[in-house]
Amino acid sequence: MTTTYTFLGHGVHLIQTGGHTVLVDPFLEGNPHAAVKAGEVACDFILVSHGHADHIGDSIAIAQRTGAQIICNAEIFEWLYRQGVEHVHEQHIGGAHQHAFGNLKFTNAQHGSSLPDGSYGGNPVGFLLTTNDGKRIYLACDTGLFSDMAFYGEDGLDLAVLPIGDNYTMGPADALRAVKLLNPKHVVPCHYNTFPVIKQDAEAWAKRVAAETMAAPHVLKPGESLEM
Ligand code: NI
Ligand code: MN
Protein backbone atom coordinates (compact mmCIF):
# COMPACT_ATOMS: atom_id res chain seq x y z
CA MET A 1 0.00 0.00 0.00
CA THR A 2 1.27 3.44 -0.79
CA THR A 3 0.16 6.88 0.28
CA THR A 4 0.56 9.85 -2.05
CA TYR A 5 0.02 13.51 -1.21
CA THR A 6 -0.75 15.88 -4.12
CA PHE A 7 -0.88 19.68 -3.84
CA LEU A 8 -3.69 21.03 -6.03
CA GLY A 9 -3.08 24.75 -5.45
CA HIS A 10 -3.94 27.24 -2.64
CA GLY A 11 -5.35 25.14 0.24
CA VAL A 12 -6.52 22.21 -1.89
CA HIS A 13 -4.98 18.81 -1.18
CA LEU A 14 -5.47 15.27 -2.47
CA ILE A 15 -4.42 12.18 -0.52
CA GLN A 16 -4.50 8.78 -2.19
CA THR A 17 -4.15 5.87 0.19
CA GLY A 18 -5.18 2.22 0.16
CA GLY A 19 -7.44 2.60 -2.87
CA HIS A 20 -9.20 5.68 -1.48
CA THR A 21 -8.95 9.29 -2.65
CA VAL A 22 -9.46 12.06 -0.12
CA LEU A 23 -9.92 15.60 -1.45
CA VAL A 24 -9.43 18.47 1.00
CA ASP A 25 -10.96 21.97 0.74
CA PRO A 26 -11.79 21.79 -3.01
CA PHE A 27 -11.68 25.46 -4.05
CA LEU A 28 -11.24 24.79 -7.76
CA GLU A 29 -13.59 27.05 -9.76
CA GLY A 30 -12.29 30.60 -9.46
CA ASN A 31 -8.93 29.42 -8.10
CA PRO A 32 -6.27 30.75 -10.49
CA HIS A 33 -3.82 28.01 -9.35
CA ALA A 34 -6.15 24.99 -9.36
CA ALA A 35 -4.46 21.95 -10.91
CA VAL A 36 -7.76 20.21 -11.74
CA LYS A 37 -11.30 21.25 -12.65
CA ALA A 38 -14.19 20.71 -10.25
CA GLY A 39 -16.00 18.80 -12.99
CA GLU A 40 -13.13 16.36 -13.48
CA VAL A 41 -11.61 15.61 -10.08
CA ALA A 42 -12.21 12.09 -8.75
CA CYS A 43 -12.52 11.30 -5.03
CA ASP A 44 -14.54 9.26 -2.57
CA PHE A 45 -14.16 11.57 0.44
CA ILE A 46 -14.10 15.37 0.76
CA LEU A 47 -12.76 17.04 3.91
CA VAL A 48 -13.88 20.61 4.62
CA SER A 49 -11.81 22.52 7.19
CA HIS A 50 -14.02 25.63 7.48
CA GLY A 51 -16.76 27.59 5.79
CA HIS A 52 -14.79 30.20 3.85
CA ALA A 53 -15.43 30.17 0.11
CA ASP A 54 -11.80 29.37 -0.71
CA HIS A 55 -12.19 26.10 1.30
CA ILE A 56 -15.77 24.81 1.05
CA GLY A 57 -15.37 25.77 -2.61
CA ASP A 58 -16.98 23.24 -4.95
CA SER A 59 -17.60 20.62 -2.25
CA ILE A 60 -21.34 20.27 -2.90
CA ALA A 61 -21.04 19.98 -6.70
CA ILE A 62 -18.19 17.46 -6.45
CA ALA A 63 -20.03 15.41 -3.82
CA GLN A 64 -23.17 15.34 -5.96
CA ARG A 65 -21.25 14.31 -9.10
CA THR A 66 -18.98 11.70 -7.51
CA GLY A 67 -21.08 10.43 -4.59
CA ALA A 68 -18.18 11.28 -2.27
CA GLN A 69 -18.88 11.61 1.43
CA ILE A 70 -18.19 15.05 2.93
CA ILE A 71 -16.50 15.14 6.35
CA CYS A 72 -16.80 18.42 8.26
CA ASN A 73 -17.69 20.00 11.60
CA ALA A 74 -21.20 19.84 13.11
CA GLU A 75 -22.21 23.36 12.02
CA ILE A 76 -21.24 22.89 8.37
CA PHE A 77 -22.97 19.47 8.55
CA GLU A 78 -26.21 21.29 9.52
CA TRP A 79 -25.75 23.82 6.69
CA LEU A 80 -25.22 21.06 4.13
CA TYR A 81 -28.20 19.09 5.48
CA ARG A 82 -30.48 22.13 5.02
CA GLN A 83 -29.45 22.12 1.35
CA GLY A 84 -30.26 18.45 0.92
CA VAL A 85 -26.69 17.15 1.11
CA GLU A 86 -27.02 14.12 3.36
CA HIS A 87 -23.98 11.91 2.67
CA VAL A 88 -21.99 13.77 5.30
CA HIS A 89 -20.04 12.69 8.39
CA GLU A 90 -19.77 15.23 11.21
CA GLN A 91 -16.91 15.36 13.68
CA HIS A 92 -15.46 18.04 15.89
CA ILE A 93 -12.25 19.30 17.42
CA GLY A 94 -10.40 16.70 19.46
CA GLY A 95 -12.48 13.86 18.06
CA ALA A 96 -11.06 11.06 15.93
CA HIS A 97 -12.95 8.55 13.80
CA GLN A 98 -11.84 5.49 11.85
CA HIS A 99 -12.86 6.03 8.22
CA ALA A 100 -12.16 3.65 5.31
CA PHE A 101 -9.03 5.67 4.42
CA GLY A 102 -7.63 5.84 7.97
CA ASN A 103 -8.03 7.48 11.34
CA LEU A 104 -8.97 11.16 11.08
CA LYS A 105 -8.78 13.55 14.02
CA PHE A 106 -10.04 17.12 13.93
CA THR A 107 -7.55 19.59 15.41
CA ASN A 108 -7.71 23.18 16.50
CA ALA A 109 -7.25 25.97 14.01
CA GLN A 110 -7.09 29.65 14.91
CA HIS A 111 -9.21 31.25 12.22
CA GLY A 112 -12.85 32.03 11.26
CA SER A 113 -15.47 29.85 9.57
CA SER A 114 -18.45 31.80 8.24
CA LEU A 115 -20.10 30.19 5.21
CA PRO A 116 -20.45 31.94 1.82
CA ASP A 117 -24.08 32.98 2.57
CA GLY A 118 -23.09 34.37 5.97
CA SER A 119 -24.30 31.34 7.96
CA TYR A 120 -22.42 30.32 11.10
CA GLY A 121 -19.86 27.68 10.26
CA GLY A 122 -18.71 26.77 13.77
CA ASN A 123 -15.03 26.64 14.57
CA PRO A 124 -12.46 26.03 11.85
CA VAL A 125 -10.40 22.85 12.08
CA GLY A 126 -7.23 21.20 10.89
CA PHE A 127 -6.75 17.49 10.22
CA LEU A 128 -4.49 14.84 11.68
CA LEU A 129 -4.66 11.72 9.53
CA THR A 130 -3.15 8.33 10.26
CA THR A 131 -3.50 6.27 7.11
CA ASN A 132 -4.05 2.51 7.22
CA ASP A 133 -0.40 2.05 6.21
CA GLY A 134 0.67 4.06 9.25
CA LYS A 135 1.57 7.37 7.63
CA ARG A 136 0.82 10.39 9.81
CA ILE A 137 -0.13 13.61 8.04
CA TYR A 138 -1.04 16.96 9.62
CA LEU A 139 -2.94 19.45 7.48
CA ALA A 140 -3.00 22.70 9.45
CA CYS A 141 -5.45 24.33 6.99
CA ASP A 142 -6.11 28.03 7.66
CA THR A 143 -4.64 28.95 11.02
CA GLY A 144 -2.33 31.18 12.95
CA LEU A 145 0.48 29.68 14.99
CA PHE A 146 -0.50 28.05 18.30
CA SER A 147 1.63 26.16 20.78
CA ASP A 148 -0.59 23.03 20.90
CA MET A 149 0.94 22.13 17.53
CA ALA A 150 3.71 20.59 19.66
CA PHE A 151 1.21 17.91 20.82
CA TYR A 152 0.29 17.02 17.23
CA GLY A 153 3.94 16.21 16.54
CA GLU A 154 4.52 14.11 19.64
CA ASP A 155 3.75 10.74 18.02
CA GLY A 156 5.81 11.58 14.92
CA LEU A 157 4.64 13.13 11.66
CA ASP A 158 5.60 11.97 8.19
CA LEU A 159 4.23 15.14 6.60
CA ALA A 160 2.98 18.55 7.71
CA VAL A 161 1.25 20.87 5.25
CA LEU A 162 1.33 24.45 6.50
CA PRO A 163 0.05 27.81 5.26
CA ILE A 164 2.79 30.42 4.72
CA GLY A 165 0.83 33.18 2.96
CA ASP A 166 0.52 35.58 5.90
CA ASN A 167 -2.34 38.13 6.13
CA TYR A 168 -5.09 35.47 6.68
CA THR A 169 -2.92 32.70 8.20
CA MET A 170 0.58 32.05 9.46
CA GLY A 171 3.26 33.80 7.47
CA PRO A 172 6.72 32.40 6.74
CA ALA A 173 8.24 33.23 10.14
CA ASP A 174 5.41 31.66 12.16
CA ALA A 175 5.23 28.69 9.78
CA LEU A 176 8.94 28.11 10.48
CA ARG A 177 8.15 28.14 14.21
CA ALA A 178 5.34 25.66 13.51
CA VAL A 179 7.82 23.30 11.83
CA LYS A 180 9.97 23.46 14.97
CA LEU A 181 6.93 22.61 17.16
CA LEU A 182 5.66 19.82 14.90
CA ASN A 183 9.02 18.29 13.95
CA PRO A 184 7.70 16.47 10.83
CA LYS A 185 9.90 14.45 8.46
CA HIS A 186 8.59 16.36 5.45
CA VAL A 187 6.87 19.72 5.13
CA VAL A 188 4.93 21.33 2.25
CA PRO A 189 3.93 25.03 2.18
CA CYS A 190 0.46 26.08 0.96
CA HIS A 191 -2.01 29.00 0.94
CA TYR A 192 0.37 31.48 -0.75
CA ASN A 193 0.63 33.31 -4.12
CA THR A 194 -3.05 32.69 -5.01
CA PHE A 195 -3.82 36.39 -4.50
CA PRO A 196 -1.41 39.38 -4.38
CA VAL A 197 -1.97 39.85 -0.62
CA ILE A 198 -0.55 36.36 0.16
CA LYS A 199 2.44 36.48 -2.22
CA GLN A 200 5.48 34.76 -0.65
CA ASP A 201 8.89 33.42 -1.63
CA ALA A 202 8.35 29.72 -0.86
CA GLU A 203 11.86 28.73 -1.99
CA ALA A 204 13.41 31.18 0.50
CA TRP A 205 11.19 29.73 3.22
CA ALA A 206 12.21 26.19 2.25
CA LYS A 207 15.89 27.15 2.56
CA ARG A 208 15.29 28.35 6.12
CA VAL A 209 13.39 25.14 6.96
CA ALA A 210 16.29 23.06 5.61
CA ALA A 211 18.87 25.13 7.53
CA GLU A 212 17.06 25.48 10.85
CA THR A 213 14.96 22.33 11.32
CA MET A 214 15.19 18.55 10.82
CA ALA A 215 12.32 18.59 8.29
CA ALA A 216 12.77 18.15 4.53
CA PRO A 217 10.87 20.96 2.74
CA HIS A 218 9.13 20.35 -0.60
CA VAL A 219 7.85 23.33 -2.58
CA LEU A 220 5.27 21.65 -4.84
CA LYS A 221 3.73 23.28 -7.88
CA PRO A 222 -0.04 22.74 -8.18
CA GLY A 223 -0.48 19.17 -9.44
CA GLU A 224 2.84 17.89 -8.05
CA SER A 225 2.93 14.95 -5.66
CA LEU A 226 4.97 13.51 -2.85
CA GLU A 227 5.00 9.72 -2.49
CA MET A 228 5.28 8.71 1.12
NI1 NI B 1 -10.18 30.82 5.62
MN1 MN C 1 -8.22 30.34 3.08
PDB file of C-alpha atoms and ligand atoms in Angstrom:
ATOM      1  CA  MET A   1       0.000   0.000   0.000  1.00  0.00           C
ATOM      2  CA  THR A   2       1.274   3.444  -0.788  1.00  0.00           C
ATOM      3  CA  THR A   3       0.157   6.876   0.276  1.00  0.00           C
ATOM      4  CA  THR A   4       0.559   9.855  -2.051  1.00  0.00           C
ATOM      5  CA  TYR A   5       0.024  13.511  -1.211  1.00  0.00           C
ATOM      6  CA  THR A   6      -0.752  15.880  -4.117  1.00  0.00           C
ATOM      7  CA  PHE A   7      -0.881  19.678  -3.837  1.00  0.00           C
ATOM      8  CA  LEU A   8      -3.694  21.028  -6.031  1.00  0.00           C
ATOM      9  CA  GLY A   9      -3.080  24.754  -5.451  1.00  0.00           C
ATOM     10  CA  HIS A  10      -3.937  27.243  -2.642  1.00  0.00           C
ATOM     11  CA  GLY A  11      -5.348  25.135   0.243  1.00  0.00           C
ATOM     12  CA  VAL A  12      -6.517  22.209  -1.892  1.00  0.00           C
ATOM     13  CA  HIS A  13      -4.978  18.807  -1.185  1.00  0.00           C
ATOM     14  CA  LEU A  14      -5.473  15.267  -2.467  1.00  0.00           C
ATOM     15  CA  ILE A  15      -4.422  12.181  -0.523  1.00  0.00           C
ATOM     16  CA  GLN A  16      -4.499   8.785  -2.189  1.00  0.00           C
ATOM     17  CA  THR A  17      -4.146   5.871   0.192  1.00  0.00           C
ATOM     18  CA  GLY A  18      -5.179   2.221   0.163  1.00  0.00           C
ATOM     19  CA  GLY A  19      -7.435   2.599  -2.872  1.00  0.00           C
ATOM     20  CA  HIS A  20      -9.198   5.679  -1.480  1.00  0.00           C
ATOM     21  CA  THR A  21      -8.947   9.291  -2.654  1.00  0.00           C
ATOM     22  CA  VAL A  22      -9.461  12.060  -0.121  1.00  0.00           C
ATOM     23  CA  LEU A  23      -9.916  15.602  -1.448  1.00  0.00           C
ATOM     24  CA  VAL A  24      -9.427  18.474   0.999  1.00  0.00           C
ATOM     25  CA  ASP A  25     -10.957  21.968   0.736  1.00  0.00           C
ATOM     26  CA  PRO A  26     -11.790  21.793  -3.013  1.00  0.00           C
ATOM     27  CA  PHE A  27     -11.682  25.464  -4.049  1.00  0.00           C
ATOM     28  CA  LEU A  28     -11.239  24.794  -7.764  1.00  0.00           C
ATOM     29  CA  GLU A  29     -13.591  27.049  -9.755  1.00  0.00           C
ATOM     30  CA  GLY A  30     -12.287  30.598  -9.456  1.00  0.00           C
ATOM     31  CA  ASN A  31      -8.933  29.419  -8.100  1.00  0.00           C
ATOM     32  CA  PRO A  32      -6.270  30.746 -10.492  1.00  0.00           C
ATOM     33  CA  HIS A  33      -3.817  28.009  -9.354  1.00  0.00           C
ATOM     34  CA  ALA A  34      -6.146  24.993  -9.360  1.00  0.00           C
ATOM     35  CA  ALA A  35      -4.457  21.945 -10.911  1.00  0.00           C
ATOM     36  CA  VAL A  36      -7.763  20.205 -11.740  1.00  0.00           C
ATOM     37  CA  LYS A  37     -11.298  21.248 -12.650  1.00  0.00           C
ATOM     38  CA  ALA A  38     -14.192  20.705 -10.253  1.00  0.00           C
ATOM     39  CA  GLY A  39     -16.000  18.804 -12.990  1.00  0.00           C
ATOM     40  CA  GLU A  40     -13.125  16.359 -13.484  1.00  0.00           C
ATOM     41  CA  VAL A  41     -11.610  15.609 -10.078  1.00  0.00           C
ATOM     42  CA  ALA A  42     -12.213  12.092  -8.746  1.00  0.00           C
ATOM     43  CA  CYS A  43     -12.519  11.301  -5.029  1.00  0.00           C
ATOM     44  CA  ASP A  44     -14.543   9.263  -2.574  1.00  0.00           C
ATOM     45  CA  PHE A  45     -14.156  11.570   0.439  1.00  0.00           C
ATOM     46  CA  ILE A  46     -14.096  15.371   0.764  1.00  0.00           C
ATOM     47  CA  LEU A  47     -12.757  17.036   3.908  1.00  0.00           C
ATOM     48  CA  VAL A  48     -13.876  20.614   4.615  1.00  0.00           C
ATOM     49  CA  SER A  49     -11.807  22.522   7.191  1.00  0.00           C
ATOM     50  CA  HIS A  50     -14.016  25.628   7.481  1.00  0.00           C
ATOM     51  CA  GLY A  51     -16.756  27.589   5.789  1.00  0.00           C
ATOM     52  CA  HIS A  52     -14.788  30.202   3.846  1.00  0.00           C
ATOM     53  CA  ALA A  53     -15.432  30.173   0.114  1.00  0.00           C
ATOM     54  CA  ASP A  54     -11.802  29.368  -0.710  1.00  0.00           C
ATOM     55  CA  HIS A  55     -12.195  26.104   1.296  1.00  0.00           C
ATOM     56  CA  ILE A  56     -15.767  24.809   1.045  1.00  0.00           C
ATOM     57  CA  GLY A  57     -15.366  25.775  -2.611  1.00  0.00           C
ATOM     58  CA  ASP A  58     -16.977  23.236  -4.948  1.00  0.00           C
ATOM     59  CA  SER A  59     -17.603  20.617  -2.245  1.00  0.00           C
ATOM     60  CA  ILE A  60     -21.340  20.271  -2.905  1.00  0.00           C
ATOM     61  CA  ALA A  61     -21.038  19.980  -6.699  1.00  0.00           C
ATOM     62  CA  ILE A  62     -18.194  17.458  -6.449  1.00  0.00           C
ATOM     63  CA  ALA A  63     -20.032  15.407  -3.819  1.00  0.00           C
ATOM     64  CA  GLN A  64     -23.170  15.341  -5.964  1.00  0.00           C
ATOM     65  CA  ARG A  65     -21.254  14.309  -9.100  1.00  0.00           C
ATOM     66  CA  THR A  66     -18.977  11.696  -7.507  1.00  0.00           C
ATOM     67  CA  GLY A  67     -21.076  10.434  -4.592  1.00  0.00           C
ATOM     68  CA  ALA A  68     -18.175  11.277  -2.270  1.00  0.00           C
ATOM     69  CA  GLN A  69     -18.882  11.614   1.435  1.00  0.00           C
ATOM     70  CA  ILE A  70     -18.185  15.054   2.927  1.00  0.00           C
ATOM     71  CA  ILE A  71     -16.500  15.136   6.345  1.00  0.00           C
ATOM     72  CA  CYS A  72     -16.800  18.418   8.255  1.00  0.00           C
ATOM     73  CA  ASN A  73     -17.688  19.999  11.598  1.00  0.00           C
ATOM     74  CA  ALA A  74     -21.196  19.840  13.106  1.00  0.00           C
ATOM     75  CA  GLU A  75     -22.207  23.361  12.021  1.00  0.00           C
ATOM     76  CA  ILE A  76     -21.238  22.893   8.368  1.00  0.00           C
ATOM     77  CA  PHE A  77     -22.971  19.473   8.551  1.00  0.00           C
ATOM     78  CA  GLU A  78     -26.208  21.287   9.518  1.00  0.00           C
ATOM     79  CA  TRP A  79     -25.751  23.821   6.688  1.00  0.00           C
ATOM     80  CA  LEU A  80     -25.221  21.058   4.129  1.00  0.00           C
ATOM     81  CA  TYR A  81     -28.195  19.092   5.481  1.00  0.00           C
ATOM     82  CA  ARG A  82     -30.484  22.126   5.019  1.00  0.00           C
ATOM     83  CA  GLN A  83     -29.447  22.121   1.352  1.00  0.00           C
ATOM     84  CA  GLY A  84     -30.264  18.452   0.924  1.00  0.00           C
ATOM     85  CA  VAL A  85     -26.690  17.154   1.108  1.00  0.00           C
ATOM     86  CA  GLU A  86     -27.017  14.121   3.360  1.00  0.00           C
ATOM     87  CA  HIS A  87     -23.982  11.913   2.672  1.00  0.00           C
ATOM     88  CA  VAL A  88     -21.987  13.773   5.305  1.00  0.00           C
ATOM     89  CA  HIS A  89     -20.036  12.691   8.391  1.00  0.00           C
ATOM     90  CA  GLU A  90     -19.770  15.232  11.211  1.00  0.00           C
ATOM     91  CA  GLN A  91     -16.905  15.360  13.681  1.00  0.00           C
ATOM     92  CA  HIS A  92     -15.461  18.041  15.894  1.00  0.00           C
ATOM     93  CA  ILE A  93     -12.246  19.298  17.419  1.00  0.00           C
ATOM     94  CA  GLY A  94     -10.404  16.696  19.458  1.00  0.00           C
ATOM     95  CA  GLY A  95     -12.484  13.864  18.059  1.00  0.00           C
ATOM     96  CA  ALA A  96     -11.057  11.059  15.929  1.00  0.00           C
ATOM     97  CA  HIS A  97     -12.945   8.550  13.800  1.00  0.00           C
ATOM     98  CA  GLN A  98     -11.838   5.490  11.853  1.00  0.00           C
ATOM     99  CA  HIS A  99     -12.856   6.029   8.216  1.00  0.00           C
ATOM    100  CA  ALA A 100     -12.157   3.651   5.313  1.00  0.00           C
ATOM    101  CA  PHE A 101      -9.027   5.672   4.421  1.00  0.00           C
ATOM    102  CA  GLY A 102      -7.629   5.841   7.969  1.00  0.00           C
ATOM    103  CA  ASN A 103      -8.029   7.483  11.342  1.00  0.00           C
ATOM    104  CA  LEU A 104      -8.970  11.156  11.079  1.00  0.00           C
ATOM    105  CA  LYS A 105      -8.782  13.549  14.021  1.00  0.00           C
ATOM    106  CA  PHE A 106     -10.035  17.123  13.935  1.00  0.00           C
ATOM    107  CA  THR A 107      -7.547  19.588  15.413  1.00  0.00           C
ATOM    108  CA  ASN A 108      -7.705  23.182  16.501  1.00  0.00           C
ATOM    109  CA  ALA A 109      -7.254  25.974  14.009  1.00  0.00           C
ATOM    110  CA  GLN A 110      -7.086  29.653  14.914  1.00  0.00           C
ATOM    111  CA  HIS A 111      -9.213  31.254  12.225  1.00  0.00           C
ATOM    112  CA  GLY A 112     -12.846  32.028  11.258  1.00  0.00           C
ATOM    113  CA  SER A 113     -15.473  29.847   9.571  1.00  0.00           C
ATOM    114  CA  SER A 114     -18.454  31.796   8.236  1.00  0.00           C
ATOM    115  CA  LEU A 115     -20.105  30.190   5.210  1.00  0.00           C
ATOM    116  CA  PRO A 116     -20.455  31.939   1.821  1.00  0.00           C
ATOM    117  CA  ASP A 117     -24.081  32.976   2.573  1.00  0.00           C
ATOM    118  CA  GLY A 118     -23.090  34.375   5.972  1.00  0.00           C
ATOM    119  CA  SER A 119     -24.304  31.338   7.960  1.00  0.00           C
ATOM    120  CA  TYR A 120     -22.424  30.325  11.099  1.00  0.00           C
ATOM    121  CA  GLY A 121     -19.860  27.676  10.257  1.00  0.00           C
ATOM    122  CA  GLY A 122     -18.714  26.767  13.775  1.00  0.00           C
ATOM    123  CA  ASN A 123     -15.034  26.642  14.568  1.00  0.00           C
ATOM    124  CA  PRO A 124     -12.459  26.035  11.845  1.00  0.00           C
ATOM    125  CA  VAL A 125     -10.402  22.853  12.076  1.00  0.00           C
ATOM    126  CA  GLY A 126      -7.230  21.197  10.893  1.00  0.00           C
ATOM    127  CA  PHE A 127      -6.754  17.488  10.217  1.00  0.00           C
ATOM    128  CA  LEU A 128      -4.493  14.843  11.680  1.00  0.00           C
ATOM    129  CA  LEU A 129      -4.663  11.716   9.533  1.00  0.00           C
ATOM    130  CA  THR A 130      -3.152   8.329  10.263  1.00  0.00           C
ATOM    131  CA  THR A 131      -3.497   6.267   7.106  1.00  0.00           C
ATOM    132  CA  ASN A 132      -4.052   2.510   7.223  1.00  0.00           C
ATOM    133  CA  ASP A 133      -0.401   2.046   6.213  1.00  0.00           C
ATOM    134  CA  GLY A 134       0.666   4.064   9.253  1.00  0.00           C
ATOM    135  CA  LYS A 135       1.572   7.371   7.634  1.00  0.00           C
ATOM    136  CA  ARG A 136       0.824  10.393   9.808  1.00  0.00           C
ATOM    137  CA  ILE A 137      -0.128  13.612   8.039  1.00  0.00           C
ATOM    138  CA  TYR A 138      -1.040  16.964   9.619  1.00  0.00           C
ATOM    139  CA  LEU A 139      -2.937  19.449   7.476  1.00  0.00           C
ATOM    140  CA  ALA A 140      -2.995  22.699   9.454  1.00  0.00           C
ATOM    141  CA  CYS A 141      -5.445  24.327   6.991  1.00  0.00           C
ATOM    142  CA  ASP A 142      -6.111  28.033   7.656  1.00  0.00           C
ATOM    143  CA  THR A 143      -4.636  28.949  11.023  1.00  0.00           C
ATOM    144  CA  GLY A 144      -2.326  31.178  12.952  1.00  0.00           C
ATOM    145  CA  LEU A 145       0.482  29.680  14.990  1.00  0.00           C
ATOM    146  CA  PHE A 146      -0.504  28.054  18.299  1.00  0.00           C
ATOM    147  CA  SER A 147       1.628  26.164  20.778  1.00  0.00           C
ATOM    148  CA  ASP A 148      -0.586  23.031  20.901  1.00  0.00           C
ATOM    149  CA  MET A 149       0.944  22.127  17.533  1.00  0.00           C
ATOM    150  CA  ALA A 150       3.711  20.591  19.663  1.00  0.00           C
ATOM    151  CA  PHE A 151       1.212  17.913  20.816  1.00  0.00           C
ATOM    152  CA  TYR A 152       0.292  17.017  17.228  1.00  0.00           C
ATOM    153  CA  GLY A 153       3.937  16.213  16.537  1.00  0.00           C
ATOM    154  CA  GLU A 154       4.518  14.107  19.644  1.00  0.00           C
ATOM    155  CA  ASP A 155       3.747  10.741  18.016  1.00  0.00           C
ATOM    156  CA  GLY A 156       5.806  11.581  14.921  1.00  0.00           C
ATOM    157  CA  LEU A 157       4.640  13.130  11.660  1.00  0.00           C
ATOM    158  CA  ASP A 158       5.604  11.973   8.192  1.00  0.00           C
ATOM    159  CA  LEU A 159       4.229  15.138   6.596  1.00  0.00           C
ATOM    160  CA  ALA A 160       2.981  18.546   7.705  1.00  0.00           C
ATOM    161  CA  VAL A 161       1.251  20.872   5.245  1.00  0.00           C
ATOM    162  CA  LEU A 162       1.331  24.452   6.500  1.00  0.00           C
ATOM    163  CA  PRO A 163       0.053  27.814   5.259  1.00  0.00           C
ATOM    164  CA  ILE A 164       2.789  30.424   4.719  1.00  0.00           C
ATOM    165  CA  GLY A 165       0.833  33.179   2.963  1.00  0.00           C
ATOM    166  CA  ASP A 166       0.518  35.583   5.904  1.00  0.00           C
ATOM    167  CA  ASN A 167      -2.341  38.130   6.129  1.00  0.00           C
ATOM    168  CA  TYR A 168      -5.086  35.471   6.682  1.00  0.00           C
ATOM    169  CA  THR A 169      -2.919  32.703   8.197  1.00  0.00           C
ATOM    170  CA  MET A 170       0.583  32.047   9.457  1.00  0.00           C
ATOM    171  CA  GLY A 171       3.255  33.796   7.470  1.00  0.00           C
ATOM    172  CA  PRO A 172       6.715  32.396   6.736  1.00  0.00           C
ATOM    173  CA  ALA A 173       8.237  33.226  10.140  1.00  0.00           C
ATOM    174  CA  ASP A 174       5.408  31.656  12.163  1.00  0.00           C
ATOM    175  CA  ALA A 175       5.229  28.686   9.779  1.00  0.00           C
ATOM    176  CA  LEU A 176       8.939  28.114  10.476  1.00  0.00           C
ATOM    177  CA  ARG A 177       8.150  28.143  14.212  1.00  0.00           C
ATOM    178  CA  ALA A 178       5.338  25.663  13.506  1.00  0.00           C
ATOM    179  CA  VAL A 179       7.824  23.297  11.826  1.00  0.00           C
ATOM    180  CA  LYS A 180       9.965  23.456  14.974  1.00  0.00           C
ATOM    181  CA  LEU A 181       6.930  22.614  17.159  1.00  0.00           C
ATOM    182  CA  LEU A 182       5.657  19.818  14.900  1.00  0.00           C
ATOM    183  CA  ASN A 183       9.022  18.287  13.950  1.00  0.00           C
ATOM    184  CA  PRO A 184       7.704  16.472  10.828  1.00  0.00           C
ATOM    185  CA  LYS A 185       9.899  14.445   8.456  1.00  0.00           C
ATOM    186  CA  HIS A 186       8.589  16.358   5.452  1.00  0.00           C
ATOM    187  CA  VAL A 187       6.867  19.724   5.125  1.00  0.00           C
ATOM    188  CA  VAL A 188       4.934  21.333   2.246  1.00  0.00           C
ATOM    189  CA  PRO A 189       3.925  25.030   2.177  1.00  0.00           C
ATOM    190  CA  CYS A 190       0.465  26.079   0.964  1.00  0.00           C
ATOM    191  CA  HIS A 191      -2.008  29.004   0.944  1.00  0.00           C
ATOM    192  CA  TYR A 192       0.367  31.482  -0.748  1.00  0.00           C
ATOM    193  CA  ASN A 193       0.629  33.310  -4.124  1.00  0.00           C
ATOM    194  CA  THR A 194      -3.052  32.694  -5.007  1.00  0.00           C
ATOM    195  CA  PHE A 195      -3.817  36.386  -4.495  1.00  0.00           C
ATOM    196  CA  PRO A 196      -1.411  39.383  -4.378  1.00  0.00           C
ATOM    197  CA  VAL A 197      -1.971  39.851  -0.620  1.00  0.00           C
ATOM    198  CA  ILE A 198      -0.555  36.359   0.155  1.00  0.00           C
ATOM    199  CA  LYS A 199       2.440  36.485  -2.218  1.00  0.00           C
ATOM    200  CA  GLN A 200       5.476  34.762  -0.653  1.00  0.00           C
ATOM    201  CA  ASP A 201       8.886  33.417  -1.633  1.00  0.00           C
ATOM    202  CA  ALA A 202       8.349  29.720  -0.861  1.00  0.00           C
ATOM    203  CA  GLU A 203      11.861  28.732  -1.993  1.00  0.00           C
ATOM    204  CA  ALA A 204      13.412  31.176   0.498  1.00  0.00           C
ATOM    205  CA  TRP A 205      11.186  29.732   3.219  1.00  0.00           C
ATOM    206  CA  ALA A 206      12.205  26.190   2.252  1.00  0.00           C
ATOM    207  CA  LYS A 207      15.890  27.152   2.561  1.00  0.00           C
ATOM    208  CA  ARG A 208      15.291  28.349   6.120  1.00  0.00           C
ATOM    209  CA  VAL A 209      13.389  25.139   6.959  1.00  0.00           C
ATOM    210  CA  ALA A 210      16.293  23.064   5.606  1.00  0.00           C
ATOM    211  CA  ALA A 211      18.869  25.129   7.527  1.00  0.00           C
ATOM    212  CA  GLU A 212      17.061  25.483  10.850  1.00  0.00           C
ATOM    213  CA  THR A 213      14.965  22.326  11.324  1.00  0.00           C
ATOM    214  CA  MET A 214      15.186  18.549  10.824  1.00  0.00           C
ATOM    215  CA  ALA A 215      12.324  18.592   8.287  1.00  0.00           C
ATOM    216  CA  ALA A 216      12.770  18.152   4.534  1.00  0.00           C
ATOM    217  CA  PRO A 217      10.873  20.955   2.741  1.00  0.00           C
ATOM    218  CA  HIS A 218       9.135  20.349  -0.599  1.00  0.00           C
ATOM    219  CA  VAL A 219       7.852  23.326  -2.581  1.00  0.00           C
ATOM    220  CA  LEU A 220       5.270  21.648  -4.836  1.00  0.00           C
ATOM    221  CA  LYS A 221       3.733  23.282  -7.884  1.00  0.00           C
ATOM    222  CA  PRO A 222      -0.040  22.741  -8.180  1.00  0.00           C
ATOM    223  CA  GLY A 223      -0.476  19.175  -9.439  1.00  0.00           C
ATOM    224  CA  GLU A 224       2.837  17.886  -8.051  1.00  0.00           C
ATOM    225  CA  SER A 225       2.926  14.946  -5.657  1.00  0.00           C
ATOM    226  CA  LEU A 226       4.972  13.508  -2.850  1.00  0.00           C
ATOM    227  CA  GLU A 227       4.996   9.722  -2.494  1.00  0.00           C
ATOM    228  CA  MET A 228       5.277   8.711   1.121  1.00  0.00           C
TER     229      MET A 228
HETATM  230 NI    NI B   1     -10.181  30.820   5.618  1.00  0.00          NI
HETATM  231 MN    MN B   2      -8.221  30.341   3.082  1.00  0.00          MN
END
